[in-house]
Amino acid sequence: MDPLSTTASIIAILQLSSDVVKYIIGATGATKDRRRLREEILACESILLQLQDHADDADEGTKWWEKIKALEGPDTPLYRLGIALQAVMAKLEPKKGLDKALSALKWPFDEKEVEKLISAMQREKSLLQLAMTNECRGLIREIKKSSHENTELLMELIQTIKDNATEDTGQFTKLNTILVEIRASQGDLKTYAGELRDQRVHLEQRTVLDWITPIDYAPQQSDIINRRQPGTGQWLLGSAKYQDWLKNDKQILFCPGIPGAGKTILTSIVVENLVTRFENDKNIGIAYLYCNFRQQDDQKAEDLLGGLLKQLAQGWSPLPESVVSLYGSHKDRRTRPSFDEISRALQSVAALYSRVFIVIDALDECQTTGGCRTRLLSELFSLQAKYGSNLFTTSRFIPEITEKFSTSTSLEIRASVEDVRRYVDGYILHLPSFVGRNPGLQEEIKNGIVKAIDGMFLLAKLHLDSLIGKRSPKAVRAALTKLPTGSEAYDHAYENAMERIESQVTGQKELAKQVLSWITCARRPLTTSELQYALAVEVGEAELDEENLPEIRDMFSERLRSNPLYDYAAHNWGHHAHEDMPPSQKVFGFLESKAKVEASNQALMAVKRWSGHFKYSQNFPRQITGLHLAAYFGVENLARFLLGSNGPNLKDSYGRTPLSYAAANGHEAVVKLLLATEGVEADSKDNNYGRFEG
């Protein structure tokens, strides 16, 4: 064997350890733990350098050549040391494409994790030290003797780190896959080989499912259901109409309601009821959607139908052939399936189940652009007619929607007295302490709230919020007599809320207004950490100062390694730019910065294209310009400005021009602008099988 290949693993581990040490030095906090871990890695480096010196001089067949061979490969100390270092790297390595201001990392390990990491490295270091003194047979004997225990401890360590992590666990899943491979060489080969095969199948299936759509409604379902009081919605679940819908095929239950009636909460209760009732029956499929007018870019007809397909397909292992075939026909060409293709696959998967339940919330918030709502309803009605699917949907009283369900069973959603009283019971602890000590006053509050809301559940929360600052039972009773009712109740309730905000001290008042502005203007719900970073942005500053992050209690992990708002900004800045006319100089500056455009594009295309390859920026188009992005988002004024300094035929690494992006995203005004530009190549082809762009 060539001596170079013999030392390749040692060199790789040395390079990895060097990178890890750099990240440790660059981290902040936990000085003692960082120093201990760094010193242990440097001690391992010292031994590795000595081993490398011997390996460089070793010829094949010599004692040192045999020792190095014994230290390398799977199920060896060198390999396990590399895995431990990869675990550290996975937690410390910053995401690419972010500003340097975000590269300062907060220490992501607790003291116990550091202790276990050091112990794992010391175990492997002791075996490496044996290579310096022992003959080869003794070394191999010691390696085999400790191999199983060391591997088990390392597996336990990485699992612990993974369980404690708040970030994407993809890298840790890969580490576990490697560890399973090591275990396969030790004990019951069939058991471990099966475990490895199952894990690989799961990863492959997850790649296909996330390719269909990266949108996952399960976290939203969990968030909504966790906000309801136990026992809520029993009036619906126990109703004759719901029971009939549940027990018979081809049923539609249409549940309209006024704004704020609690339709979304009741939808989550229906989903939970179905999942709980049929969780052990693999022949029953359940899929659900939460429509949101702020997420129109992620909820086109293809996205919504894809969401149903993804949920029904994930109930099968292996995945249905129609789904695998759909993925296979598009992945190499980097294309997306059409609505009709998704429809055929969905119907094929639905046919595999004996029964299918589909739940759609807020159909009124499903966009009408491009016939989205009409196409979705047509598909749902087709599934009902052909495959006996049951459909449950909620909506406001919109004539064109209610007309579609004129022949279906209908059940109006209103806030029931029992549900409101349960909600108030759960809210009491947020009210002044004297309320909790006064059962009579609690009953007065329940009766007052029930009387005032008139079926509008959202009003119950707003009215209860208005009681939080009251200082006496008399003040509470006075407020109860003045609770607004009727059609103007929401306006009065929100006015009262704003008055309470205005009465706060200046700093808190301004923070509250900023929070409301972000929540109101965001195109999708922001996570708490995204909101925190949004609030830290200072107008006029080119970089983000982490010392400006506001404190938000019980929500921010020390393991946060990058700007959580970055993903939202990359996907939505263009939509906000439509409303900023004329565009500000900062927008022009952003689009004229090659580095910022490239970084933003990577975050944008990573989600838009291959969620299975998420974060691997080299898999996505490079050489993107500001004009490409302006065309992608359809911002005509920006595109017109950038055409002054850029030609219309600039191509990215996939051979796509701005015209291609504008046309693909349906931005007619920008398409016309580009086609009217002198010298534009309207019939340009990209690099993928000579496909025409226009």
XYZ file of C-alpha atoms in Angstrom:
694
model
C 0.000 0.000 0.000
C 1.196 3.483 -0.848
C 2.385 5.202 2.373
C 0.276 8.257 1.451
C -2.961 6.297 1.590
C -1.821 4.769 4.876
C -1.533 8.213 6.464
C -4.612 9.721 4.824
C -6.862 9.023 7.810
C -4.323 10.493 10.228
C -3.997 13.619 8.109
C -7.782 13.950 7.911
C -8.137 13.688 11.701
C -5.339 16.227 12.200
C -7.069 18.662 9.857
C -10.399 18.090 11.589
C -8.900 18.626 15.035
C -7.239 21.835 13.852
C -10.572 23.173 12.580
C -12.349 22.224 15.808
C -9.727 24.007 17.916
C -10.222 27.179 15.843
C -13.959 27.099 16.479
C -13.434 26.466 20.187
C -11.147 29.492 20.381
C -13.739 31.594 18.559
C -16.602 30.592 20.863
C -17.718 32.622 23.850
C -18.714 31.614 27.375
C -17.829 28.565 29.527
C -14.117 29.458 29.501
C -13.093 26.564 31.743
C -14.902 23.922 29.669
C -13.573 25.330 26.413
C -10.011 25.290 27.719
C -10.270 21.690 28.983
C -11.671 20.395 25.699
C -9.127 22.335 23.642
C -6.219 20.980 25.702
C -7.454 17.402 25.294
C -7.708 17.794 21.524
C -4.211 19.295 21.373
C -2.897 16.333 23.389
C -4.411 13.981 20.811
C -2.861 16.066 18.035
C 0.585 15.634 19.569
C 0.310 11.842 19.438
C -1.166 11.924 15.936
C 1.780 13.980 14.685
C 4.200 11.396 16.066
C 2.229 8.594 14.426
C 2.249 10.471 11.141
C 6.032 10.799 11.268
C 6.359 7.021 11.670
C 3.773 6.385 8.966
C 5.621 8.570 6.471
C 8.662 6.330 6.760
C 6.803 3.006 6.904
C 6.929 0.587 3.985
C 4.210 -1.959 3.332
C 4.603 -5.034 5.511
C 6.734 -3.378 8.176
C 5.695 -3.314 11.855
C 4.808 0.358 11.757
C 2.772 -0.126 8.605
C 0.794 -2.867 10.382
C 0.278 -0.657 13.459
C -1.042 2.242 11.391
C -3.347 -0.118 9.513
C -4.667 -1.424 12.849
C -5.446 2.134 13.981
C -7.376 3.095 10.849
C -10.649 2.024 9.287
C -13.995 1.522 11.029
C -14.165 0.099 14.544
C -10.761 1.588 15.437
C -9.600 4.315 17.853
C -8.634 6.711 15.074
C -12.051 6.410 13.473
C -13.907 6.879 16.764
C -11.752 9.899 17.625
C -12.763 11.380 14.282
C -16.429 10.804 15.088
C -16.075 12.549 18.454
C -14.434 15.506 16.705
C -17.202 15.552 14.088
C -19.753 15.727 16.900
C -18.003 18.804 18.280
C -17.720 20.300 14.793
C -21.415 19.714 14.107
C -22.337 21.868 17.089
C -19.688 24.565 16.574
C -19.453 25.052 12.815
C -21.344 28.230 11.815
C -23.766 28.221 8.918
C -22.262 29.465 5.683
C -23.192 32.659 3.933
C -23.764 34.732 7.073
C -22.118 38.030 7.964
C -18.946 37.908 10.021
C -20.836 39.533 12.866
C -22.747 36.279 13.266
C -19.674 34.065 13.469
C -19.099 34.640 17.173
C -20.474 31.439 18.654
C -22.015 30.870 22.031
C -20.672 27.718 23.673
C -23.215 24.988 22.873
C -22.144 22.237 25.320
C -23.001 21.891 28.982
C -20.452 20.723 31.555
C -21.565 17.075 31.503
C -21.316 16.901 27.715
C -17.793 18.330 27.827
C -16.824 15.766 30.461
C -18.099 12.917 28.295
C -16.374 14.283 25.199
C -13.062 14.485 27.039
C -13.506 10.945 28.395
C -14.251 9.617 24.906
C -11.123 11.261 23.494
C -8.976 10.029 26.381
C -10.082 6.438 25.775
C -8.986 6.623 22.153
C -5.835 8.574 23.019
C -4.696 5.792 25.359
C -4.977 3.296 22.504
C -3.027 5.601 20.199
C -0.322 5.839 22.862
C -0.092 2.033 22.918
C 0.945 2.141 19.285
C 4.057 4.054 20.335
C 5.194 1.294 22.721
C 3.418 -2.021 22.012
C 4.054 -4.516 19.304
C 1.301 -4.941 16.732
C -0.389 -8.061 18.165
C -0.701 -6.514 21.601
C -2.100 -3.339 20.068
C -4.720 -5.228 18.062
C -5.679 -7.245 21.149
C -6.236 -4.075 23.200
C -8.192 -2.438 20.382
C -10.557 -5.415 20.105
C -10.877 -5.666 23.879
C -12.074 -2.078 24.291
C -13.826 -1.630 20.960
C -17.378 -2.600 21.933
C -17.449 -0.589 25.167
C -15.862 2.485 23.583
C -18.310 2.396 20.702
C -21.319 2.041 23.000
C -20.163 4.970 25.140
C -19.560 7.080 22.049
C -23.004 6.201 20.680
C -24.536 7.226 24.004
C -22.581 10.499 23.990
C -23.658 11.527 20.505
C -27.259 10.581 21.234
C -27.149 12.790 24.337
C -25.733 15.717 22.377
C -28.328 15.188 19.668
C -31.193 15.050 22.191
C -30.028 18.284 23.805
C -29.656 20.103 20.502
C -32.177 22.679 19.269
C -30.787 22.906 15.753
C -31.306 20.661 12.739
C -30.246 17.155 13.747
C -29.273 16.019 10.246
C -25.538 15.951 10.941
C -26.080 13.923 14.090
C -28.226 11.444 12.174
C -25.275 10.894 9.847
C -22.999 10.337 12.850
C -25.386 7.776 14.243
C -25.419 6.032 10.878
C -21.621 5.734 11.043
C -21.819 4.372 14.578
C -24.390 1.789 13.572
C -21.954 0.642 10.869
C -19.267 0.200 13.519
C -21.596 -1.777 15.752
C -22.462 -4.012 12.819
C -18.895 -5.345 12.902
C -19.053 -6.266 16.579
C -22.050 -8.209 17.761
C -25.129 -9.569 16.084
C -24.431 -8.690 12.461
C -27.966 -9.355 11.320
C -29.470 -7.113 13.995
C -27.125 -4.215 13.373
C -27.210 -4.599 9.600
C -30.993 -4.453 9.768
C -30.811 -1.373 11.959
C -28.476 0.294 9.481
C -30.677 -0.667 6.530
C -33.789 0.675 8.248
C -32.029 3.925 9.039
C -30.877 4.370 5.459
C -34.348 3.589 4.126
C -35.813 6.133 6.522
C -33.367 8.823 5.373
C -34.079 8.065 1.715
C -37.814 8.211 2.287
C -37.527 11.466 4.221
C -35.587 12.956 1.293
C -38.398 12.041 -1.108
C -41.136 13.309 1.216
C -39.367 16.611 1.853
C -38.853 16.979 -1.888
C -42.625 16.807 -2.402
C -42.918 19.767 -0.035
C -40.724 21.011 2.805
C -43.842 22.300 4.595
C -44.724 20.266 7.684
C -48.069 20.970 9.331
C -47.400 18.725 12.344
C -45.584 21.406 14.420
C -48.471 23.794 13.765
C -50.950 21.129 14.849
C -48.987 20.543 18.058
C -48.772 24.250 18.802
C -52.506 24.814 18.329
C -53.692 21.752 20.238
C -51.433 22.612 23.173
C -53.210 25.953 23.541
C -56.647 24.487 24.101
C -58.075 23.597 27.490
C -58.752 19.875 28.087
C -62.329 18.999 27.226
C -62.740 21.797 24.685
C -64.778 20.928 21.599
C -66.751 18.035 23.058
C -69.937 19.616 21.727
C -68.558 19.108 18.212
C -67.052 15.639 18.690
C -70.226 14.392 20.342
C -72.634 15.887 17.818
C -74.714 13.597 15.620
C -73.364 15.270 12.468
C -69.736 14.657 13.423
C -70.404 11.064 14.454
C -72.181 10.415 11.168
C -69.232 11.946 9.283
C -66.843 9.771 11.260
C -68.641 6.465 10.712
C -69.673 6.683 7.057
C -67.697 7.005 3.815
C -67.918 9.816 1.244
C -69.010 12.325 3.870
C -68.408 16.078 3.882
C -68.775 18.127 7.050
C -68.610 21.847 6.325
C -68.137 23.988 9.442
C -68.452 27.724 8.776
C -68.062 30.304 11.499
C -67.700 33.996 12.160
C -64.193 35.474 12.625
C -62.726 34.520 15.989
C -65.220 31.714 16.646
C -62.428 29.216 17.342
C -62.457 27.372 14.022
C -58.722 26.630 14.002
C -58.709 25.296 17.567
C -61.635 23.004 16.732
C -59.869 21.858 13.564
C -56.867 20.802 15.653
C -59.220 18.959 18.012
C -60.728 17.059 15.064
C -57.237 16.138 13.816
C -56.226 14.911 17.267
C -59.448 12.921 17.568
C -58.819 11.190 14.236
C -55.159 10.462 14.949
C -55.928 9.094 18.416
C -58.844 6.992 17.198
C -57.086 5.447 14.199
C -53.383 5.542 15.157
C -53.143 1.736 15.183
C -55.043 1.231 11.925
C -52.594 1.466 9.028
C -55.441 1.144 6.526
C -56.810 4.569 7.408
C -55.084 7.665 6.049
C -55.271 11.100 7.661
C -54.051 14.376 6.144
C -54.681 17.985 7.075
C -53.865 21.537 6.013
C -53.923 24.875 7.798
C -54.496 27.563 5.179
C -52.978 30.950 5.955
C -53.372 34.076 3.831
C -49.870 35.195 4.870
C -48.262 32.078 3.414
C -49.551 32.335 -0.122
C -46.110 31.790 -1.632
C -45.882 28.443 0.160
C -49.537 27.548 -0.339
C -50.107 27.496 -4.066
C -52.347 24.732 -5.386
C -49.357 22.440 -5.996
C -48.028 23.053 -2.475
C -51.342 22.298 -0.785
C -51.936 19.168 -2.826
C -48.331 18.151 -2.194
C -48.927 18.551 1.533
C -51.776 16.032 1.374
C -49.702 13.648 -0.756
C -46.754 13.856 1.641
C -48.869 13.039 4.690
C -50.672 10.109 3.082
C -47.479 8.729 1.518
C -45.505 8.773 4.778
C -47.888 6.189 6.189
C -46.300 3.583 3.908
C -42.885 1.945 4.041
C -41.550 1.472 1.467
C -43.086 4.529 -0.121
C -45.783 3.941 -2.749
C -44.399 3.357 -6.216
C -46.303 6.327 -7.635
C -44.449 8.650 -5.242
C -41.027 7.125 -5.893
C -41.662 7.317 -9.633
C -42.715 10.964 -9.379
C -39.503 11.799 -7.516
C -37.360 9.829 -9.945
C -38.788 11.572 -12.996
C -37.859 15.016 -11.683
C -34.845 14.836 -9.351
C -32.096 14.619 -11.974
C -33.663 17.372 -14.081
C -34.160 19.590 -11.027
C -37.776 20.199 -12.017
C -40.957 20.314 -9.965
C -44.071 18.183 -10.554
C -47.159 19.775 -12.052
C -50.539 19.935 -10.324
C -51.835 17.111 -12.507
C -48.833 14.899 -11.702
C -49.310 15.456 -7.981
C -53.032 14.787 -8.396
C -52.417 11.433 -10.079
C -49.952 10.407 -7.385
C -52.349 11.529 -4.641
C -55.223 9.538 -6.068
C -52.964 6.506 -6.438
C -51.891 6.722 -2.783
C -55.444 7.384 -1.553
C -56.541 4.179 -3.286
C -54.167 2.192 -1.051
C -56.192 3.050 2.064
C -59.540 1.595 3.039
C -60.580 5.047 4.312
C -59.107 8.539 4.014
C -59.888 11.576 6.177
C -58.887 15.027 4.929
C -59.160 18.074 7.195
C -58.794 21.626 5.841
C -58.812 24.686 8.092
C -59.595 28.238 6.948
C -60.573 27.525 3.374
C -61.402 31.230 3.105
C -57.671 31.982 3.523
C -56.755 29.769 0.567
C -55.769 32.158 -2.210
C -57.903 32.533 -5.317
C -54.991 33.614 -7.546
C -54.484 31.194 -10.415
C -57.651 29.348 -9.455
C -55.884 27.862 -6.428
C -58.935 27.413 -4.221
C -61.111 26.152 -7.081
C -58.496 23.588 -8.168
C -57.978 22.386 -4.606
C -61.712 21.941 -3.992
C -62.122 20.159 -7.310
C -59.411 17.688 -6.310
C -60.924 17.157 -2.860
C -64.376 16.508 -4.306
C -62.816 14.098 -6.810
C -61.127 12.148 -4.000
C -64.455 11.952 -2.215
C -66.325 10.705 -5.271
C -63.717 8.213 -6.538
C -62.171 6.880 -3.340
C -64.763 7.560 -0.648
C -62.625 10.117 1.157
C -64.180 12.100 3.997
C -63.677 15.872 4.047
C -63.894 18.209 7.045
C -63.345 21.889 6.384
C -63.824 25.237 8.105
C -64.305 28.686 6.629
C -65.762 32.084 7.275
C -69.136 32.780 5.692
C -67.906 33.493 2.156
C -70.726 33.122 -0.433
C -68.611 31.472 -3.145
C -67.370 28.929 -0.591
C -70.684 28.179 1.113
C -72.201 27.687 -2.335
C -69.696 24.899 -3.049
C -70.956 23.072 0.047
C -74.659 23.839 -0.386
C -75.549 20.137 -0.608
C -73.139 19.020 2.138
C -73.764 18.539 5.835
C -73.119 21.831 7.612
C -72.444 22.622 11.272
C -71.811 26.199 12.348
C -68.901 26.786 14.714
C -69.519 29.143 17.609
C -67.794 29.482 20.956
C -69.872 27.271 23.261
C -70.619 28.328 26.829
C -68.859 25.232 28.196
C -65.695 25.862 26.171
C -65.542 29.514 27.176
C -65.943 28.668 30.854
C -63.147 26.076 30.548
C -60.949 28.677 28.897
C -61.585 31.199 31.666
C -60.785 28.532 34.280
C -57.403 28.003 32.652
C -56.774 31.743 32.394
C -57.477 32.585 36.046
C -53.822 32.154 37.062
C -52.888 35.061 34.757
C -55.279 37.422 36.541
C -54.487 39.301 39.772
C -54.050 37.008 42.782
C -57.173 38.299 44.504
C -59.230 36.737 41.682
C -57.777 33.307 42.402
C -58.815 33.624 46.053
C -62.393 34.655 45.261
C -64.562 31.875 43.711
C -67.532 34.211 43.554
C -65.614 36.759 41.512
C -64.378 33.991 39.223
C -67.980 33.020 38.518
C -68.852 36.641 37.774
C -65.956 36.805 35.308
C -67.108 33.628 33.554
C -70.668 34.873 33.245
C -69.558 38.323 32.095
C -67.216 36.942 29.429
C -69.780 34.425 28.139
C -72.403 37.151 27.849
C -70.094 39.587 26.056
C -68.456 37.428 23.402
C -71.581 36.220 21.551
C -69.889 33.172 20.027
C -66.558 34.892 19.263
C -63.897 32.894 21.112
C -61.099 35.335 20.335
C -62.973 38.025 22.246
C -62.737 35.919 25.403
C -58.953 36.239 25.385
C -59.016 39.946 24.571
C -61.515 40.645 27.345
C -59.545 38.582 29.861
C -56.360 40.418 28.888
C -58.108 43.670 29.744
C -58.590 42.465 33.345
C -54.932 41.676 34.037
C -54.010 45.125 35.336
C -57.036 45.617 37.580
C -56.120 46.209 41.223
C -59.300 45.301 43.079
C -62.488 43.230 42.784
C -64.408 46.471 42.329
C -62.250 47.431 39.351
C -62.757 43.990 37.805
C -66.531 44.204 38.213
C -66.566 47.690 36.722
C -64.598 46.453 33.704
C -66.996 43.522 33.237
C -69.940 45.897 32.903
C -68.140 47.809 30.149
C -66.999 44.885 27.994
C -67.806 45.752 24.363
C -70.250 43.507 22.504
C -71.646 43.160 19.025
C -70.031 43.813 15.650
C -67.771 46.574 17.008
C -66.454 44.454 19.882
C -63.148 43.608 18.201
C -62.414 47.257 17.440
C -63.050 48.253 21.044
C -61.046 45.321 22.408
C -58.031 46.137 20.245
C -58.301 49.820 21.139
C -58.215 48.853 24.808
C -55.167 46.668 24.174
C -53.357 49.566 22.494
C -54.269 51.855 25.394
C -52.642 49.373 27.784
C -49.528 49.352 25.615
C -49.422 53.151 25.531
C -49.633 53.258 29.329
C -46.387 51.297 29.751
C -42.985 52.896 30.310
C -41.327 54.198 27.141
C -38.937 51.294 26.536
C -41.588 48.605 26.975
C -44.088 50.579 24.916
C -41.705 50.882 21.960
C -40.727 47.217 22.169
C -44.396 46.178 22.152
C -45.070 48.316 19.080
C -42.073 46.855 17.253
C -43.258 43.340 18.070
C -46.734 44.144 16.739
C -45.240 45.648 13.572
C -43.155 42.567 12.828
C -45.995 40.158 13.560
C -48.436 42.166 11.445
C -46.181 42.680 8.431
C -44.456 39.275 8.329
C -45.615 37.039 5.503
C -45.621 33.972 7.739
C -45.657 33.430 11.520
C -42.206 34.152 12.953
C -40.586 31.881 15.495
C -39.694 33.499 18.800
C -35.975 33.470 18.001
C -36.597 34.960 14.542
C -38.576 37.739 16.203
C -35.798 38.340 18.713
C -33.230 38.808 15.956
C -35.640 40.988 13.988
C -35.966 43.290 16.995
C -32.166 43.455 17.260
C -31.829 44.975 13.782
C -30.785 48.639 13.989
C -31.709 50.901 11.095
C -28.562 52.389 9.585
C -26.244 49.635 10.851
C -24.748 47.319 8.217
C -24.105 44.493 10.682
C -26.095 42.896 13.466
C -24.826 43.428 17.008
C -25.742 40.437 19.182
C -25.461 42.625 22.267
C -28.589 44.366 21.001
C -30.688 41.193 21.308
C -33.641 41.847 23.634
C -34.248 39.456 26.505
C -37.253 37.227 25.896
C -37.926 34.972 28.867
C -37.856 31.184 28.595
C -37.289 30.939 24.899
C -33.728 31.492 23.762
C -31.201 28.649 23.754
C -27.497 29.216 24.286
C -26.931 26.796 21.419
C -28.146 29.290 18.823
C -25.278 29.548 16.344
C -26.572 31.870 13.661
C -29.155 34.485 12.792
C -32.544 32.722 12.864
C -34.123 35.565 10.871
C -31.831 34.861 7.916
C -34.056 32.197 6.364
C -37.146 34.397 6.602
C -35.294 37.396 5.170
C -33.912 35.423 2.218
C -37.343 34.090 1.295
C -39.408 37.217 1.840
C -37.356 40.396 1.328
C -38.562 40.666 -2.267
C -42.216 40.501 -1.270
C -41.713 43.296 1.245
C -39.810 45.283 -1.400
C -43.016 45.392 -3.479
C -44.522 47.549 -0.746
C -41.451 49.804 -0.453
C -41.918 52.144 -3.397
C -39.749 53.719 -4.447
C -37.164 51.156 -3.288
C -34.750 52.398 -0.649
C -31.041 52.814 -1.289
C -30.362 49.912 1.086
C -32.203 47.539 -1.261
C -30.144 48.713 -4.222
C -26.983 48.345 -2.150
C -27.950 44.803 -1.218
C -28.597 43.772 -4.831
C -25.332 45.322 -6.010
C -23.302 43.368 -3.438
C -22.184 40.114 -5.033
C -21.417 38.433 -1.697
C -24.796 39.308 -0.177
C -26.689 38.257 -3.295
C -24.854 34.908 -3.412
C -25.473 34.217 0.274
C -29.140 35.192 0.067
C -29.607 33.058 -3.033
C -28.165 29.969 -1.356
C -30.623 30.251 1.519
C -33.459 30.901 -0.924
C -32.729 28.089 -3.365
C -31.858 25.545 -0.670
C -35.461 25.423 0.443
C -36.993 26.091 -2.932
C -35.203 23.224 -4.623
C -33.841 20.322 -2.652
C -34.786 19.996 0.977
C -33.057 16.612 0.833
C -29.782 18.438 0.160
C -30.567 21.334 2.486
C -27.564 23.450 3.474
C -25.259 22.029 0.774
C -24.871 25.337 -1.049
C -22.670 23.942 -3.821
C -25.669 21.972 -5.077
C -27.478 25.179 -5.988
C -27.055 27.782 -8.735
C -24.093 30.097 -8.397
C -23.254 33.300 -10.269
C -26.637 34.725 -9.336
C -26.936 38.497 -9.791
C -29.178 41.114 -8.245
C -31.166 41.178 -11.482
C -31.858 37.450 -11.139
C -33.274 38.011 -7.651
C -35.325 41.041 -8.685
C -36.811 38.946 -11.500
C -37.387 36.002 -9.163
C -39.498 38.156 -6.822
C -41.054 40.192 -9.640
C -39.971 43.630 -8.364
C -40.293 45.630 -11.580
C -38.705 48.896 -10.381
C -35.625 47.066 -9.103
C -35.311 45.060 -12.308
C -35.590 48.233 -14.398
C -32.852 49.924 -12.348
C -30.512 46.923 -12.488
C -30.943 46.543 -16.244
C -29.039 49.808 -16.530
C -25.838 48.128 -15.348
C -26.538 44.503 -16.294
C -27.383 42.846 -19.555
C -30.677 40.943 -19.778
C -28.956 37.674 -20.706
C -26.784 37.127 -17.621
C -26.782 33.431 -16.757
C -26.306 31.653 -13.456
C -24.364 28.395 -13.165
C -27.452 26.492 -14.348
C -27.656 28.645 -17.441
C -30.817 30.440 -16.301
C -31.415 34.094 -17.136
C -33.504 36.679 -15.243
C -36.234 36.133 -17.839
C -36.334 32.457 -16.886
C -36.900 33.231 -13.208
C -39.530 35.886 -13.899
C -41.471 33.591 -16.229
C -41.243 30.582 -13.909
C -42.716 32.595 -11.038
C -45.471 34.216 -13.087
C -44.251 37.823 -12.895
C -45.830 39.177 -16.075
C -44.699 42.797 -15.670
C -41.029 41.827 -15.318
C -41.306 39.364 -18.213
C -42.646 42.150 -20.447
C -39.898 44.494 -19.250
C -37.164 41.988 -20.083
C -38.661 41.018 -23.442
C -38.773 44.697 -24.396
C -35.066 45.084 -23.608
C -32.806 45.293 -26.635
C -30.749 42.172 -27.254
C -32.696 39.868 -24.954
C -32.509 36.187 -25.886
C -36.126 35.111 -25.570
C -35.376 31.520 -26.605
C -32.359 30.996 -24.334
C -31.798 27.464 -23.038
C -30.493 26.439 -19.642
C -27.930 23.707 -18.979
C -30.499 21.034 -18.177
C -31.180 18.939 -21.243
C -31.428 21.985 -23.496
C -34.690 23.056 -21.946
C -36.057 26.339 -23.303
C -36.567 29.056 -20.711
C -39.256 31.080 -22.382
